mmCIF file of C-alpha atoms in Angstrom:
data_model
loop_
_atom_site.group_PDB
_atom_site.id
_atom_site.type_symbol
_atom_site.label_atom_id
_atom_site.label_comp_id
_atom_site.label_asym_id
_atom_site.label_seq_id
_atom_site.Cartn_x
_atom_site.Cartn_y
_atom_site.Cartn_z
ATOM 1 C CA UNK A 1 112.740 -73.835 95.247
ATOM 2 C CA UNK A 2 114.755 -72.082 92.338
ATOM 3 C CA UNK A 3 118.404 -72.302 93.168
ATOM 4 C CA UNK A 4 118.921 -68.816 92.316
ATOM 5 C CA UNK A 5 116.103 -67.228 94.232
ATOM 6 C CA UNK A 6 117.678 -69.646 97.579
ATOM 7 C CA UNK A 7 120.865 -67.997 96.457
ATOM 8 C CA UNK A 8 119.369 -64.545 96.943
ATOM 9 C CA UNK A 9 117.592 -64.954 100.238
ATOM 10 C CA UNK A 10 120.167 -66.527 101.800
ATOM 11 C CA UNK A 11 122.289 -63.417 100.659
ATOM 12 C CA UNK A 12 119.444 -60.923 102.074
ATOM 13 C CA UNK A 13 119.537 -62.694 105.107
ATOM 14 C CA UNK A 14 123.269 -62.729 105.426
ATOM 15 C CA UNK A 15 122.804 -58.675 105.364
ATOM 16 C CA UNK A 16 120.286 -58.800 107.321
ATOM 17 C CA UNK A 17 122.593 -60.615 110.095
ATOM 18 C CA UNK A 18 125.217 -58.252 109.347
ATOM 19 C CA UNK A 19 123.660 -54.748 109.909
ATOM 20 C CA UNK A 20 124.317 -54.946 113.545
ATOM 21 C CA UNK A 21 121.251 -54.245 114.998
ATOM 22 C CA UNK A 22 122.016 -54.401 118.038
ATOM 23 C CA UNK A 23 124.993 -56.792 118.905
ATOM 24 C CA UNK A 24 122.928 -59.450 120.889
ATOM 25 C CA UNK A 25 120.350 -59.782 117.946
ATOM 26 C CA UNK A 26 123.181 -59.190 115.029
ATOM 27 C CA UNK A 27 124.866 -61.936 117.023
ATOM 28 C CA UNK A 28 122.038 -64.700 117.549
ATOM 29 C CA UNK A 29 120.850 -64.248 113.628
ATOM 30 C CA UNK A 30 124.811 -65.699 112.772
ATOM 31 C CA UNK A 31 124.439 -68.843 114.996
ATOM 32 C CA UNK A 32 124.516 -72.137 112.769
ATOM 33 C CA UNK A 33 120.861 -73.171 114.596
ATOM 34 C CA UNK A 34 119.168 -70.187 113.696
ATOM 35 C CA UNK A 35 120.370 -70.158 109.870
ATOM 36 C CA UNK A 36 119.428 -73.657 110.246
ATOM 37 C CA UNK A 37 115.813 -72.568 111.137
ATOM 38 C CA UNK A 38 115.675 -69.868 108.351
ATOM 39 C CA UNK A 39 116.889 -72.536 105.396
ATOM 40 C CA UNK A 40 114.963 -75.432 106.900
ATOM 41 C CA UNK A 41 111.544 -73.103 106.091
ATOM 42 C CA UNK A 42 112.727 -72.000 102.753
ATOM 43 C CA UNK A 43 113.282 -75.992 101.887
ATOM 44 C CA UNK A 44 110.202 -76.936 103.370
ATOM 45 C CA UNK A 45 113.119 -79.640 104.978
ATOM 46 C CA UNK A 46 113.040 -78.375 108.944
ATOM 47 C CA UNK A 47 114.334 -81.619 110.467
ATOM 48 C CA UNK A 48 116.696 -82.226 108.053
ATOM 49 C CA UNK A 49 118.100 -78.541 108.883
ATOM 50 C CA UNK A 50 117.657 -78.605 112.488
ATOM 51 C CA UNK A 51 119.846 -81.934 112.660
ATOM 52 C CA UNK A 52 122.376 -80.264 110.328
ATOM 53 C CA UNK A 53 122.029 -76.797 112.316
ATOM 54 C CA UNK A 54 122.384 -78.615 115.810
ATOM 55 C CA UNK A 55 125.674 -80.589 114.900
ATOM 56 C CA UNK A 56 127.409 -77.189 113.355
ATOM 57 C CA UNK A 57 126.182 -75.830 116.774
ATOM 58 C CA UNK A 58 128.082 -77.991 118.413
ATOM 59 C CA UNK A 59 131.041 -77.511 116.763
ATOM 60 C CA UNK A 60 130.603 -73.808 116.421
ATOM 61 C CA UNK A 61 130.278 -74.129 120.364
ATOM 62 C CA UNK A 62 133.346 -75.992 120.590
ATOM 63 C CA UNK A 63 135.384 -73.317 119.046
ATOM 64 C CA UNK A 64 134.080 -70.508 120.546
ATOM 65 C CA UNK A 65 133.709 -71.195 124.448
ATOM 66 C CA UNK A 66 137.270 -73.128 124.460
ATOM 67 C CA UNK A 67 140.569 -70.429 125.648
ATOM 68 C CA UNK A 68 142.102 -69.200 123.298
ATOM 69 C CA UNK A 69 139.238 -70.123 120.886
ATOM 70 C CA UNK A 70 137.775 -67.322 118.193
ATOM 71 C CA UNK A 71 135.669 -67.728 114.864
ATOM 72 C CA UNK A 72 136.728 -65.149 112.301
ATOM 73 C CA UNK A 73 133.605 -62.716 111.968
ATOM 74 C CA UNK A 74 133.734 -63.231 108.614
ATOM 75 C CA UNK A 75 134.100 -67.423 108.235
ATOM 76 C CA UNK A 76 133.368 -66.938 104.312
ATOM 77 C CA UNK A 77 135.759 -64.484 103.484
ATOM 78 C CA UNK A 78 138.811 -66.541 105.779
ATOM 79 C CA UNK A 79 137.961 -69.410 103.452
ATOM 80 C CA UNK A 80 137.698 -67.649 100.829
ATOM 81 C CA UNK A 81 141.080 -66.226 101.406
ATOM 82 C CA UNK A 82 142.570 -69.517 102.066
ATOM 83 C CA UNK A 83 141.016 -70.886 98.578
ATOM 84 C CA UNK A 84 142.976 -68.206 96.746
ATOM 85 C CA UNK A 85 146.182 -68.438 98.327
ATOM 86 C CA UNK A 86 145.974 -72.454 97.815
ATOM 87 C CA UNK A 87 144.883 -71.899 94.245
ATOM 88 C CA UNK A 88 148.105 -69.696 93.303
ATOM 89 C CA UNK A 89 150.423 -72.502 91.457
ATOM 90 C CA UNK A 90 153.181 -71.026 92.690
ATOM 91 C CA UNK A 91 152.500 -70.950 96.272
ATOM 92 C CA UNK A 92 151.213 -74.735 95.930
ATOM 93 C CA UNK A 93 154.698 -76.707 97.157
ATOM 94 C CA UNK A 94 154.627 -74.135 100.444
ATOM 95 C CA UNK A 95 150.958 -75.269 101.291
ATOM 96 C CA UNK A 96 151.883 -79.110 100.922
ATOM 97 C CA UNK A 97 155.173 -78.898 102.471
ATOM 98 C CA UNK A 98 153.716 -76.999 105.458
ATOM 99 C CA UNK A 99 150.805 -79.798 105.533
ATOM 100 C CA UNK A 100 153.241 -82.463 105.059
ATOM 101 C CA UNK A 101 155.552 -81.029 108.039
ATOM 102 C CA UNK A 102 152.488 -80.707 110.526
ATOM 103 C CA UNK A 103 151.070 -84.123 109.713
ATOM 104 C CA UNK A 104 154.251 -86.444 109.048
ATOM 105 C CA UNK A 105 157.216 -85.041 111.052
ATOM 106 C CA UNK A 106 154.692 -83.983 114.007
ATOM 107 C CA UNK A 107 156.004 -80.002 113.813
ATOM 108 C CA UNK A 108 153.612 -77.780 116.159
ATOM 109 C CA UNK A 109 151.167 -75.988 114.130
ATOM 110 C CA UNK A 110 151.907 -72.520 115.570
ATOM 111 C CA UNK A 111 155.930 -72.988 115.196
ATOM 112 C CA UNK A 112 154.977 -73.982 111.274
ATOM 113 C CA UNK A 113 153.168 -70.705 111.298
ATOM 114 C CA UNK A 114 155.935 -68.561 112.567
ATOM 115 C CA UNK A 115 158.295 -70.020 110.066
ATOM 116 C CA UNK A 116 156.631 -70.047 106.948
ATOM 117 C CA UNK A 117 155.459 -66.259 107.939
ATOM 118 C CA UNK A 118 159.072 -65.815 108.439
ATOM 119 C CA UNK A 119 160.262 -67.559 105.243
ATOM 120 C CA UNK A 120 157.694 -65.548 103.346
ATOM 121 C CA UNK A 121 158.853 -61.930 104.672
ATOM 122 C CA UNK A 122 162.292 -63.092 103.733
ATOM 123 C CA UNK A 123 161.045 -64.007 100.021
ATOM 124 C CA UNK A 124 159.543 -60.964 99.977
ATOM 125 C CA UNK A 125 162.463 -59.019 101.404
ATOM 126 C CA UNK A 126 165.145 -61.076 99.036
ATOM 127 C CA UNK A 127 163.087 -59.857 95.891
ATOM 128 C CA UNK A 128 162.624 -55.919 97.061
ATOM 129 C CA UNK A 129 166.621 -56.004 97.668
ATOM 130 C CA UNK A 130 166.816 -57.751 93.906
ATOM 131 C CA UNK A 131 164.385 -55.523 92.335
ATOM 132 C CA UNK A 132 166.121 -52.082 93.456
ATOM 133 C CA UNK A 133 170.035 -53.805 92.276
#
């Protein structure tokens, strides 16, 4: 199958999903399994999908059913996001510093979160006060 015309169906059936037809159908059309069913017959590839689709399951399960757990209800535009903010050059050293400090020193994840969101609202309050001197 043309790349471009797999491009386009998956993007009509990403609307599709997201017209909220009712919230138990809108809902079951975003599960990894049944996107997994809907690529595997445009690739002509179904067990290859439905082993892919079953494993993302899984995980997707794992999130979503543990407390405190919650997938964004828009997972592309979070990474997107993400893949922005990591691609500013100047914003860079934060990212690996933060990684560095949650994977070397053993920091908690949340307290890294509260003080880079803290560092960064004093950044941002440091050049308002130099901007209006």
């Amino acid at each position: 199958m043309d790349t471009l015309l797999f491009a386009s169906l998956m993007g009509l059936y990403y609307w599709f999903a997201r017209l909220r037809l009712g919230y138990t159908f809108s809902a079951m059309l975003l599960q990894p399994v049944v996107v997994a069913v809907f690529v595997g017959l445009l690739l002509g590839n179904m067990p290859a999908a439905m082993i892919i689709g079953a494993g993302m399951q899984l995980v997707y399960l794992g999130v979503t059913s543990t407390p405190g757990g919650n997938v964004p209800s828009d997972p592309a535009l979070g990474f997107a996001i993400t893949i922005m903010v990591i691609g500013k050059k100047s914003l860079l050293p934060w990212f690996i510093g933060g990684f560095f400090a949650v994977l070397y020193l053993k920091v908690d994840i949340m307290a890294m979160a509260i003080f880079g969101t803290c560092v960064a609202f004093l950044i941002k309050g440091l050049a308002k006060n130099e901007g209006a001197a």
